[in-house]
GROMACS .gro file of C-alpha atoms in nm:
model
  110
    1UNK     CA    1   1.443  -0.624  -3.452
    2UNK     CA    2   1.455  -0.292  -3.582
    3UNK     CA    3   1.710  -0.092  -3.720
    4UNK     CA    4   1.775   0.188  -3.643
    5UNK     CA    5   2.025   0.445  -3.956
    6UNK     CA    6   2.097   0.620  -3.650
    7UNK     CA    7   2.242   0.363  -3.359
    8UNK     CA    8   2.443   0.595  -3.116
    9UNK     CA    9   2.132   0.852  -3.109
   10UNK     CA   10   1.920   0.494  -2.957
   11UNK     CA   11   2.202   0.420  -2.813
   12UNK     CA   12   2.109   0.760  -2.595
   13UNK     CA   13   1.717   0.768  -2.581
   14UNK     CA   14   1.775   0.394  -2.457
   15UNK     CA   15   2.049   0.467  -2.156
   16UNK     CA   16   1.806   0.825  -2.077
   17UNK     CA   17   1.491   0.615  -2.011
   18UNK     CA   18   1.699   0.383  -1.810
   19UNK     CA   19   1.913   0.671  -1.592
   20UNK     CA   20   1.515   0.824  -1.540
   21UNK     CA   21   1.394   0.491  -1.451
   22UNK     CA   22   1.694   0.477  -1.244
   23UNK     CA   23   1.576   0.807  -1.039
   24UNK     CA   24   1.178   0.677  -1.037
   25UNK     CA   25   1.251   0.399  -0.851
   26UNK     CA   26   1.532   0.557  -0.591
   27UNK     CA   27   1.239   0.765  -0.528
   28UNK     CA   28   1.027   0.522  -0.496
   29UNK     CA   29   1.221   0.364  -0.267
   30UNK     CA   30   1.293   0.726  -0.008
   31UNK     CA   31   0.830   0.771   0.009
   32UNK     CA   32   0.829   0.429   0.067
   33UNK     CA   33   1.140   0.467   0.341
   34UNK     CA   34   0.993   0.800   0.467
   35UNK     CA   35   0.592   0.589   0.552
   36UNK     CA   36   0.669   0.359   0.642
   37UNK     CA   37   0.877   0.553   0.936
   38UNK     CA   38   0.584   0.732   1.010
   39UNK     CA   39   0.387   0.395   0.991
   40UNK     CA   40   0.667   0.271   1.294
   41UNK     CA   41   0.642   0.630   1.478
   42UNK     CA   42   0.263   0.656   1.458
   43UNK     CA   43   0.239   0.311   1.591
   44UNK     CA   44   0.448   0.385   1.948
   45UNK     CA   45   0.240   0.733   1.976
   46UNK     CA   46  -0.010   0.470   1.996
   47UNK     CA   47  -0.226   0.647   1.675
   48UNK     CA   48  -0.252   0.318   1.530
   49UNK     CA   49  -0.285  -0.054   1.674
   50UNK     CA   50  -0.070  -0.278   1.589
   51UNK     CA   51  -0.124  -0.528   1.228
   52UNK     CA   52  -0.141  -0.791   1.495
   53UNK     CA   53  -0.475  -0.655   1.634
   54UNK     CA   54  -0.542  -0.557   1.317
   55UNK     CA   55  -0.607  -0.870   1.185
   56UNK     CA   56  -0.804  -1.009   1.466
   57UNK     CA   57  -1.001  -0.807   1.421
   58UNK     CA   58  -1.060  -0.880   1.067
   59UNK     CA   59  -1.046  -1.311   1.111
   60UNK     CA   60  -1.333  -1.161   1.333
   61UNK     CA   61  -1.492  -0.995   1.046
   62UNK     CA   62  -1.421  -1.069   0.794
   63UNK     CA   63  -1.299  -1.403   0.802
   64UNK     CA   64  -1.037  -1.556   0.555
   65UNK     CA   65  -0.691  -1.535   0.378
   66UNK     CA   66  -0.569  -1.134   0.402
   67UNK     CA   67  -0.413  -1.114   0.076
   68UNK     CA   68  -0.307  -0.684   0.125
   69UNK     CA   69  -0.340  -0.452   0.366
   70UNK     CA   70  -0.225  -0.106   0.420
   71UNK     CA   71  -0.211   0.171   0.582
   72UNK     CA   72  -0.325   0.479   0.462
   73UNK     CA   73  -0.462   0.781   0.525
   74UNK     CA   74  -0.814   0.828   0.571
   75UNK     CA   75  -1.079   1.060   0.622
   76UNK     CA   76  -1.014   1.469   0.777
   77UNK     CA   77  -0.647   1.304   0.867
   78UNK     CA   78  -0.773   1.021   1.014
   79UNK     CA   79  -0.522   0.684   0.943
   80UNK     CA   80  -0.695   0.338   0.809
   81UNK     CA   81  -0.625   0.005   0.773
   82UNK     CA   82  -0.722  -0.130   0.404
   83UNK     CA   83  -0.724  -0.484   0.385
   84UNK     CA   84  -0.817  -0.722   0.092
   85UNK     CA   85  -0.956  -1.042   0.166
   86UNK     CA   86  -1.089  -1.436  -0.007
   87UNK     CA   87  -1.315  -1.578   0.162
   88UNK     CA   88  -1.341  -1.947   0.199
   89UNK     CA   89  -1.644  -1.843  -0.160
   90UNK     CA   90  -1.413  -1.699  -0.369
   91UNK     CA   91  -1.479  -1.350  -0.332
   92UNK     CA   92  -1.186  -1.068  -0.265
   93UNK     CA   93  -1.391  -0.917  -0.007
   94UNK     CA   94  -1.272  -0.519   0.141
   95UNK     CA   95  -1.191  -0.411   0.485
   96UNK     CA   96  -1.125  -0.097   0.602
   97UNK     CA   97  -1.104  -0.045   0.961
   98UNK     CA   98  -1.003   0.268   1.104
   99UNK     CA   99  -0.686   0.229   1.286
  100UNK     CA  100  -0.685   0.327   1.628
  101UNK     CA  101  -1.012   0.204   1.732
  102UNK     CA  102  -0.999  -0.094   1.449
  103UNK     CA  103  -1.381   0.008   1.403
  104UNK     CA  104  -1.537  -0.105   1.135
  105UNK     CA  105  -1.505   0.191   0.829
  106UNK     CA  106  -1.624  -0.019   0.515
  107UNK     CA  107  -1.716  -0.384   0.451
  108UNK     CA  108  -1.817  -0.418   0.120
  109UNK     CA  109  -1.699  -0.793  -0.175
  110UNK     CA  110  -1.532  -0.616  -0.448
   0.00000   0.00000   0.00000
């Protein structure tokens, strides 16, 4: 442990760092809530397929265990699902599907 000759200064720096991290964490939580709400609204407007349908399409096109799914803004403002799939051979595959139609945009090994 490093002892400072200015313990009060060290305490102030630590307190500032903690409050900054807390503020960043709060903003990240707000951003996640906004993203979840935007995804829910897109689903209600039928701009995206439900996740259950996307998972069924993924199982047909790239069999394996889905280990990650993200709904993202794609080219030209269209939404897309990015999936990472652990194939039976142990390789991770990346599958991108058009969020509205389920069409395959990309399928490749990572």
